[in-house]
Coordinates of C-alpha atoms and ligand atoms in Angstrom, one line a residue:
M1 CA 34.2 137.1 61.1
P2 CA 34.0 140.6 59.8
A3 CA 32.3 142.5 62.4
G4 CA 29.7 144.7 60.8
F5 CA 29.1 146.4 57.5
A6 CA 27.7 149.8 58.0
A7 CA 30.6 151.5 56.3
P8 CA 32.9 150.4 53.5
G9 CA 35.9 150.8 55.8
V10 CA 34.5 147.9 57.7
L11 CA 35.3 145.7 54.8
F12 CA 38.9 146.2 55.7
A13 CA 38.6 145.7 59.4
G14 CA 40.1 142.3 59.5
N15 CA 39.4 139.5 61.8
S16 CA 42.2 139.2 64.3
S17 CA 42.1 141.0 67.6
A18 CA 44.9 143.2 69.1
P19 CA 46.4 140.4 71.3
D20 CA 46.6 138.0 68.3
R21 CA 48.3 140.7 66.2
A22 CA 50.7 141.5 69.0
F23 CA 51.6 137.8 69.3
Y24 CA 52.1 137.5 65.5
R25 CA 54.2 140.6 65.5
Q26 CA 56.5 139.0 68.1
V27 CA 56.9 135.8 66.1
F28 CA 57.4 137.6 62.8
N29 CA 60.0 139.9 64.3
R30 CA 62.1 137.1 65.4
L31 CA 61.5 134.6 62.6
P32 CA 64.9 133.7 61.1
R33 CA 64.8 135.4 57.7
D34 CA 67.3 133.1 56.0
Q35 CA 65.4 130.0 57.1
Y36 CA 61.9 131.2 56.2
T37 CA 61.9 132.8 52.8
R38 CA 58.3 132.1 51.8
Y39 CA 55.3 133.6 53.6
V40 CA 52.1 131.8 52.6
E41 CA 48.8 133.2 53.8
V42 CA 45.6 131.3 53.0
G43 CA 42.1 132.9 53.5
V44 CA 43.9 136.2 53.6
G45 CA 40.6 138.2 53.8
S46 CA 41.5 141.9 54.2
F47 CA 45.2 141.3 54.5
A48 CA 45.4 142.1 58.2
A49 CA 47.9 139.5 59.1
A50 CA 50.0 140.1 56.0
L51 CA 50.3 143.8 57.0
V52 CA 51.4 142.8 60.5
A53 CA 54.1 140.5 58.8
A54 CA 55.2 143.3 56.5
N55 CA 55.4 145.7 59.5
A56 CA 57.6 143.2 61.2
G57 CA 60.0 143.2 58.3
I58 CA 58.9 140.2 56.3
P59 CA 59.4 141.3 52.7
P60 CA 56.0 141.5 50.9
S61 CA 57.8 140.2 47.7
C62 CA 58.1 136.8 49.4
M63 CA 54.4 136.7 50.3
E64 CA 51.9 134.4 48.5
T65 CA 48.3 134.9 49.4
S66 CA 44.9 133.4 48.5
D67 CA 41.2 133.4 49.3
V68 CA 38.0 132.2 47.8
T69 CA 35.7 135.2 48.0
L70 CA 35.1 137.8 45.3
Y71 CA 35.7 140.5 47.8
T72 CA 39.3 139.3 48.5
G73 CA 39.6 138.4 44.9
I74 CA 39.1 142.1 44.0
V75 CA 41.3 143.4 46.8
G76 CA 44.1 140.8 46.2
T77 CA 44.1 141.3 42.4
C78 CA 44.3 145.0 42.9
V79 CA 47.1 145.1 45.5
S80 CA 49.1 142.5 43.6
G81 CA 48.8 144.5 40.4
G82 CA 46.9 141.7 38.6
D83 CA 44.2 141.8 35.9
L84 CA 40.8 142.5 37.3
T85 CA 39.1 141.3 34.1
S86 CA 40.4 137.8 35.0
L87 CA 37.9 137.7 37.8
G88 CA 35.1 137.6 35.2
M89 CA 32.7 139.5 37.4
T90 CA 29.1 139.7 36.2
L91 CA 26.0 141.5 37.6
D92 CA 22.6 140.0 36.5
G93 CA 24.5 138.1 33.8
E94 CA 26.2 141.1 32.3
P95 CA 30.0 141.7 32.6
V96 CA 30.7 144.6 35.0
E97 CA 32.5 147.2 32.9
L98 CA 35.7 148.6 34.3
P99 CA 36.0 152.4 34.3
D100 CA 39.0 153.7 32.3
A101 CA 40.9 154.7 35.4
P102 CA 43.8 153.5 37.6
I103 CA 43.5 150.0 39.0
V104 CA 42.6 151.1 42.5
E105 CA 39.6 153.0 41.1
Q106 CA 38.6 150.0 39.0
A107 CA 38.8 147.8 42.0
A108 CA 36.8 150.3 44.1
H109 CA 34.1 150.2 41.4
L110 CA 33.9 146.4 41.5
L111 CA 33.8 146.4 45.3
Y112 CA 31.0 149.0 45.3
V113 CA 28.9 147.1 42.7
H114 CA 29.4 143.9 44.8
W115 CA 28.6 145.7 48.0
L116 CA 25.5 147.3 46.7
A117 CA 24.2 144.0 45.3
R118 CA 24.7 142.4 48.7
M119 CA 22.8 145.2 50.5
Q120 CA 20.0 145.0 48.0
A121 CA 19.7 141.3 48.6
K122 CA 18.9 141.9 52.3
P123 CA 15.5 141.8 53.7
E124 CA 13.6 145.1 53.5
V125 CA 14.1 146.3 57.0
D126 CA 14.9 149.9 57.8
Y127 CA 18.6 149.1 58.5
W128 CA 19.3 147.8 55.1
T129 CA 17.1 150.1 53.1
N130 CA 18.7 153.2 54.8
L131 CA 22.1 151.8 54.0
V132 CA 21.2 151.2 50.3
T133 CA 19.9 154.8 50.0
D134 CA 23.0 156.1 51.6
M135 CA 25.3 154.1 49.4
I136 CA 23.6 155.3 46.2
E137 CA 23.4 159.0 47.4
R138 CA 27.0 159.1 48.5
E139 CA 28.5 156.7 45.9
D140 CA 31.5 159.0 45.1
E141 CA 32.4 159.4 48.8
H142 CA 32.2 155.6 49.4
K143 CA 34.3 154.9 46.4
A144 CA 36.9 157.4 47.4
R145 CA 37.2 155.7 50.8
L146 CA 37.6 152.3 49.1
V147 CA 40.3 153.7 46.9
G148 CA 42.1 155.1 50.0
S149 CA 42.0 151.7 51.7
L150 CA 43.1 149.8 48.6
Q151 CA 45.9 152.2 48.0
Q152 CA 47.1 151.9 51.5
I153 CA 47.3 148.1 51.4
A154 CA 49.0 148.2 48.0
D155 CA 51.6 150.7 49.2
R156 CA 52.4 148.6 52.2
L157 CA 52.6 145.3 50.4
P158 CA 54.6 146.0 47.2
G159 CA 55.3 142.8 45.3
V160 CA 52.7 140.6 47.2
K161 CA 51.3 137.8 45.1
F162 CA 47.6 136.8 45.2
T163 CA 45.6 134.0 43.6
P164 CA 41.9 133.0 44.1
K165 CA 42.4 129.5 45.5
C166 CA 41.0 127.1 48.1
M167 CA 43.2 127.0 51.2
W168 CA 43.7 123.3 51.1
D169 CA 45.1 123.5 47.6
H170 CA 47.4 126.4 48.5
I171 CA 48.5 124.5 51.6
A172 CA 49.3 121.4 49.6
E173 CA 51.6 123.5 47.4
A174 CA 53.6 124.8 50.3
E175 CA 53.4 122.2 53.1
D176 CA 56.5 120.3 52.1
D177 CA 58.7 123.4 51.8
P178 CA 60.9 123.8 54.9
H179 CA 61.4 127.5 53.9
A180 CA 57.7 128.2 54.1
I181 CA 55.6 129.6 56.9
I182 CA 51.9 129.2 56.4
I183 CA 49.4 131.5 58.1
A184 CA 45.7 131.1 58.4
A185 CA 42.7 132.5 60.3
P186 CA 40.0 130.1 59.1
P187 CA 36.3 130.9 59.4
T188 CA 34.8 130.6 62.8
Y189 CA 31.3 129.8 61.4
K190 CA 30.5 127.3 58.8
A191 CA 29.5 129.0 55.6
G192 CA 29.4 132.4 57.4
F193 CA 31.3 134.0 54.5
E194 CA 28.9 132.6 51.9
K195 CA 26.0 134.3 53.8
F196 CA 27.9 137.5 54.4
F197 CA 28.7 138.0 50.8
D198 CA 25.4 136.7 49.4
T199 CA 23.9 138.7 46.5
G200 CA 21.0 136.3 45.9
G201 CA 22.8 135.1 42.8
R202 CA 23.0 138.5 41.1
V203 CA 26.8 138.6 41.1
E204 CA 28.9 135.8 39.7
W205 CA 32.6 135.5 38.9
N206 CA 35.3 132.9 38.1
E207 CA 35.1 131.5 41.6
P208 CA 37.8 128.9 42.3
P209 CA 36.5 125.5 43.4
Y210 CA 36.8 125.2 47.2
S211 CA 35.4 123.2 50.1
V212 CA 33.4 125.0 52.7
F213 CA 35.4 125.2 56.0
D214 CA 33.5 123.6 58.9
P215 CA 35.3 124.8 62.1
D216 CA 33.9 121.9 64.1
V217 CA 36.0 119.4 62.2
D218 CA 38.3 121.4 59.9
M219 CA 40.3 123.2 62.6
Q220 CA 41.4 119.8 64.0
R221 CA 41.9 118.5 60.4
L222 CA 44.2 121.3 59.7
A223 CA 46.3 120.8 62.8
D224 CA 46.5 117.0 62.2
H225 CA 47.3 117.4 58.5
M226 CA 50.2 119.7 59.2
R227 CA 51.6 117.9 62.2
D228 CA 54.7 116.4 60.5
K229 CA 54.9 118.7 57.5
A230 CA 58.1 120.6 56.7
A231 CA 56.5 124.0 56.5
L232 CA 55.9 125.9 59.7
L233 CA 52.2 126.5 60.4
M234 CA 50.4 129.1 62.6
F235 CA 46.7 129.5 62.6
L236 CA 44.1 131.2 64.6
Q237 CA 41.4 129.1 66.2
E238 CA 38.4 130.6 68.0
E239 CA 36.8 127.9 70.1
R240 CA 33.7 128.3 72.2
S241 CA 34.3 125.3 74.4
G242 CA 37.9 126.0 75.0
I243 CA 39.2 122.9 73.3
A244 CA 42.3 123.7 71.2
A245 CA 43.1 121.8 68.0
H246 CA 46.6 121.0 69.4
E247 CA 47.6 119.9 72.9
T248 CA 50.0 122.8 73.1
P249 CA 48.6 126.0 71.7
V250 CA 51.3 128.6 71.3
F251 CA 49.1 131.5 72.4
A252 CA 45.7 131.9 74.0
H253 CA 43.4 134.7 75.2
P254 CA 39.9 134.7 76.5
L255 CA 37.0 136.0 74.4
G256 CA 34.4 136.5 77.1
D257 CA 33.3 133.9 79.5
V258 CA 33.5 130.7 77.5
A259 CA 35.2 131.3 74.2
R260 CA 39.0 131.3 73.7
A261 CA 41.2 132.4 70.8
F262 CA 44.2 130.1 70.3
V263 CA 47.1 130.3 68.0
I264 CA 47.9 126.8 66.9
S265 CA 51.2 125.7 65.4
N266 CA 52.5 122.4 64.1
R267 CA 55.8 123.1 65.9
P268 CA 55.1 124.7 69.3
E269 CA 58.7 124.3 70.4
E270 CA 60.0 126.3 67.5
I271 CA 57.6 129.1 68.2
F272 CA 58.4 129.1 71.9
K273 CA 62.1 129.6 71.0
L274 CA 61.0 132.8 69.3
T275 CA 58.6 134.0 72.0
G276 CA 60.2 132.7 75.1
G277 CA 57.5 130.2 76.0
P278 CA 53.7 129.8 76.0
K279 CA 51.9 133.0 76.1
V280 CA 48.5 133.8 77.5
A281 CA 47.0 137.3 77.3
L282 CA 44.7 137.7 80.2
G283 CA 41.7 139.6 79.2
M284 CA 39.5 141.3 81.8
S285 CA 36.3 139.6 82.9
R286 CA 33.2 140.1 80.9
S287 CA 31.7 142.8 83.2
T288 CA 34.6 145.1 82.6
A289 CA 35.6 144.3 79.0
P290 CA 32.5 143.3 77.1
T291 CA 34.1 144.2 73.8
S292 CA 36.0 140.9 74.0
L293 CA 32.8 139.2 73.2
P294 CA 32.1 138.3 69.5
I295 CA 29.4 140.2 67.7
I296 CA 26.2 138.2 66.9
P297 CA 26.3 136.6 63.5
P298 CA 23.5 137.9 61.3
D299 CA 22.0 134.4 61.0
H300 CA 22.3 133.5 64.7
Q301 CA 19.0 131.8 65.7
V302 CA 17.5 133.7 68.6
T303 CA 14.8 131.7 70.4
D304 CA 12.9 132.1 73.6
Q305 CA 15.5 129.7 75.1
S306 CA 18.3 132.2 74.3
R307 CA 20.2 133.8 77.1
V308 CA 19.7 137.5 77.1
E309 CA 21.5 139.9 79.4
V310 CA 22.1 143.6 79.7
V311 CA 25.4 144.6 81.1
P312 CA 26.9 148.0 82.0
A313 CA 29.7 149.0 79.6
K314 CA 32.1 151.9 79.1
G315 CA 31.1 154.7 76.8
T316 CA 34.1 153.9 74.6
E317 CA 33.1 150.3 74.2
V318 CA 29.5 151.1 73.4
D319 CA 30.5 153.8 70.9
Y320 CA 32.6 151.2 69.0
Y321 CA 29.4 149.3 68.1
R322 CA 27.4 152.4 67.5
D323 CA 30.0 153.5 64.9
L324 CA 29.8 150.1 63.4
W325 CA 26.1 149.7 63.2
M326 CA 24.4 153.0 63.2
H327 CA 23.7 154.7 60.0
R328 CA 24.3 158.4 60.0
L329 CA 25.2 158.8 63.6
A330 CA 22.9 161.3 65.1
A331 CA 22.6 160.5 68.8
A332 CA 25.1 162.0 71.2
P333 CA 27.1 159.7 73.4
G334 CA 25.2 158.1 76.3
S335 CA 26.2 158.9 79.8
Y336 CA 24.9 155.6 81.1
N337 CA 25.9 152.8 78.7
M338 CA 25.0 149.1 78.3
L339 CA 25.5 146.2 76.0
V340 CA 22.8 143.7 75.0
I341 CA 24.2 140.3 75.1
V342 CA 22.4 137.3 73.4
D343 CA 23.9 133.8 73.8
G344 CA 27.2 135.4 74.6
F345 CA 27.2 137.6 71.6
V346 CA 27.1 141.4 71.5
A347 CA 23.7 142.1 69.9
G348 CA 22.9 145.7 70.8
V349 CA 23.8 148.8 72.7
I350 CA 21.9 151.1 74.9
G351 CA 22.7 154.6 76.0
Y352 CA 20.7 156.7 78.6
G353 CA 21.1 160.3 79.5
A354 CA 19.6 162.2 82.4
E355 CA 19.6 165.8 81.0
T356 CA 15.8 165.8 80.7
M357 CA 15.6 165.6 84.4
T358 CA 18.8 167.4 85.5
R359 CA 19.0 170.2 83.0
P360 CA 15.6 170.6 81.2
Y361 CA 15.9 173.6 78.9
P362 CA 13.1 176.1 78.8
G363 CA 10.2 174.7 76.8
A364 CA 11.3 171.1 77.4
T365 CA 10.1 170.8 80.9
K366 CA 7.4 168.5 79.7
Y367 CA 9.7 165.6 80.1
T368 CA 11.2 166.2 83.5
T369 CA 9.6 163.0 84.8
H370 CA 11.4 160.9 82.2
L371 CA 15.0 160.0 81.6
L372 CA 16.4 160.1 78.1
M373 CA 17.0 157.2 75.9
R374 CA 19.8 158.5 73.8
F375 CA 20.0 155.4 71.7
A376 CA 19.0 151.8 71.6
F377 CA 20.4 150.0 68.7
G378 CA 20.7 146.4 67.6
A379 CA 23.3 144.5 65.5
P380 CA 22.4 143.8 61.9
H381 CA 20.5 140.5 61.5
Y382 CA 19.0 138.8 58.6
E383 CA 15.6 138.1 60.2
L384 CA 15.2 140.0 63.4
R385 CA 15.0 143.7 64.2
L386 CA 17.4 143.6 67.1
T387 CA 17.0 147.3 67.5
R388 CA 13.5 146.6 68.8
L389 CA 14.9 144.1 71.3
A390 CA 17.4 146.7 72.5
T391 CA 14.6 149.2 72.9
M392 CA 12.4 146.8 74.8
L393 CA 15.3 146.0 77.1
A394 CA 16.1 149.7 77.5
L395 CA 12.5 150.4 78.6
R396 CA 12.8 148.0 81.6
R397 CA 13.4 149.9 84.8
D398 CA 15.5 146.9 86.0
S399 CA 17.8 147.4 83.1
A400 CA 18.3 151.1 83.9
K401 CA 18.9 150.2 87.5
L402 CA 22.2 148.6 86.5
V403 CA 23.7 151.9 85.3
F404 CA 21.8 154.5 87.4
T405 CA 23.7 153.6 90.5
G406 CA 25.2 155.7 93.3
A407 CA 24.2 159.3 93.2
S408 CA 22.1 158.9 90.1
E409 CA 19.9 156.2 91.6
I410 CA 17.7 159.0 92.8
L411 CA 17.0 160.1 89.3
L412 CA 15.8 156.7 88.3
A413 CA 13.7 156.5 91.4
A414 CA 12.0 159.8 90.5
S415 CA 11.5 158.9 86.8
N416 CA 8.4 157.4 85.2
G417 CA 10.0 156.2 82.1
L418 CA 12.0 157.3 79.0
V419 CA 11.7 159.8 76.3
T420 CA 13.7 159.8 73.0
V421 CA 14.1 162.0 70.1
E422 CA 14.5 160.8 66.5
Y423 CA 15.4 162.7 63.4
T424 CA 13.9 160.9 60.5
R425 CA 13.0 161.4 56.9
H426 CA 9.6 160.0 57.6
P427 CA 6.8 161.3 59.8
E428 CA 7.0 158.2 61.9
A429 CA 9.9 156.2 63.3
K430 CA 8.7 152.7 62.3
G431 CA 11.2 151.0 64.5
L432 CA 9.4 152.4 67.6
R433 CA 6.0 151.5 66.5
G434 CA 4.2 149.7 69.3
L435 CA 7.1 150.3 71.8
M436 CA 6.9 154.0 72.5
Q437 CA 4.2 156.6 71.9
L438 CA 4.7 159.6 69.5
E439 CA 4.5 162.7 71.6
S440 CA 5.3 165.4 69.1
R441 CA 6.3 165.9 65.5
A442 CA 8.2 168.9 64.2
K443 CA 9.3 169.7 60.7
H444 CA 13.1 169.7 60.3
P445 CA 15.3 170.6 57.3
D446 CA 16.0 166.9 56.6
G447 CA 12.6 165.6 57.6
Y448 CA 11.1 165.4 61.0
K449 CA 12.1 165.7 64.6
L450 CA 10.0 163.1 66.5
S451 CA 9.7 162.8 70.3
Y452 CA 8.6 159.5 71.8
R453 CA 7.7 158.6 75.3
A454 CA 7.1 155.4 77.2
D455 CA 6.7 154.5 80.9
W456 CA 9.0 152.1 82.5
S457 CA 8.2 148.4 82.0
T458 CA 8.4 145.9 84.8
T459 CA 8.6 142.9 82.5
D460 CA 11.5 140.5 83.2
I461 CA 14.0 139.6 80.6
P462 CA 12.6 136.1 79.6
T463 CA 9.1 137.6 79.2
T464 CA 10.6 140.5 77.2
L465 CA 12.4 138.0 74.9
T466 CA 9.3 135.9 74.3
A467 CA 7.2 139.1 73.5
F468 CA 9.9 140.2 71.1
I469 CA 10.1 136.9 69.3
T470 CA 6.3 136.5 69.0
K471 CA 6.1 140.0 67.6
E472 CA 8.9 139.4 65.1
Q473 CA 7.2 136.2 63.9
A474 CA 3.9 138.0 63.4
W475 CA 5.7 140.9 61.6
R476 CA 7.6 138.5 59.3
A477 CA 4.4 136.6 58.5
S478 CA 2.5 139.8 57.6
R479 CA 5.4 141.0 55.5
S480 CA 5.6 137.8 53.5
K481 CA 1.8 137.9 53.0
A482 CA 2.0 141.5 51.8
K483 CA 4.9 140.5 49.4
K484 CA 2.9 137.7 47.9
K485 CA -0.1 139.9 47.1
Ligands
SAM1 C1 38.1 134.6 59.5 S1 38.5 135.2 58.0 C2 40.2 135.7 58.2 C3 40.6 136.8 57.3 C4 42.0 137.3 57.5 N1 43.0 136.2 57.4 C5 42.2 138.1 58.8 O1 42.9 137.6 59.6 O2 41.7 139.1 58.9 C6 38.6 133.7 57.1 C7 38.9 133.9 55.6 O3 39.0 132.6 55.1 C8 38.4 132.6 53.8 N2 38.0 131.2 53.5 C9 36.9 130.5 53.8 N3 36.9 129.3 53.3 C10 38.0 129.2 52.6 C11 38.6 128.1 51.8 N4 38.0 126.9 51.7 N5 39.7 128.4 51.2 C12 40.3 129.6 51.3 N6 39.9 130.6 52.1 C13 38.7 130.4 52.7 C14 37.3 133.6 53.9 O4 36.9 134.1 52.7 C15 37.9 134.6 54.8 O5 38.5 135.6 54.1

């Protein structure tokens, strides 16, 4: 599942993780070139696996790829040198005009139009509205970046073929070919892509007929279907319960406590000849490598039965999510970092600092009794303002206790709460309303510099979660009422 979508580059982030790519590289490196002359990748997404294959020496000219989304339709048609008008893309019923420019610029334009329509279809919460404003204000910059990514893929995959097509149809074309290797990384969530790319019906195109992939049954179906077929199959399966679609997965690595990523093949023995036997990449346990956890899907149902945790994390890990989710990064890195985990998914990041107490600069001595909340930020979500959940959790003294350990324990003990500073365009940071009190407001070239303060909360996590959910429900109800007026 694409991880986040705060920057267009994320569109190209791909789905596989480093261990999977390393495993694929090993197989592709040793794959007998004379035996396998046809590389077929279905659900090719952002071409991540195809690029690994090309790097390992599989000629792009023998690659056939396909997918069913407009996003990959645009990327694939562009990098394979196809005709973008064949996609028949329309916005609000009108054909989207192509600029008179090289194909990468035309494709960047279509991606931009699609992307903007998707963002405009989101609920009107700060996260999305800020994003839309930024996309419009910096259109040229965003497009230039898209052109760069498209050009890079095109340069690395000369001669690759692409067709918008359902994976099952494409597999049927290649499954009896003993010279074909078929690669897939099917969706981990049923209809996740449909939601991810939803424009509320504003954008349409010549979408190929396809069946929605349901991982609960279709991972197994794919493994069973290919069992005795002539083509060699390798696909990625993320499985939360740890049950693989084949009794002998050719590769596995843990994704947090309960989930696993497997690579499944229809001929494990043949793969083992290339790799020297079954492979398992041992990840570190959750407390030391929280980034191995999946990111919360934007439609994940958070209820008061959800399992919410805060776990200490490395600055580098937390910064990864900040880059992904935060719009116009302003906050400095945190010195004391945590992840917010909801039902096993990464749902937010928290970063504290202690400078207010250890190095108060002249004039800022007002806050020497409060530690600094450098940032508390939530993952994008269709319905919930997860930033508020992250903030509420950050305000718990017991959360801070997990990272202010050792010598810094004394700072926490001496503190009464948190202060935070926000640079905003508006005179109030709406996201903090009801959570922290506005202490000061200063004019700033781009808007305002706002300081907020709150005392530590002693609420436990389940109570915090219930309070969050109740508030969110009330907020949604008042918004829908306001909209109806
Ligand atoms: C998890 S992503 C993997 C993307 C890419 N292969 C990678 O590894 O980065 C799954 C891809 O399958 C595509 N997909 C979903 N249902 C499909 C179907 N029925 N036929 C073909 N592709 C499908 C999605 O559009 C998406 O690009």
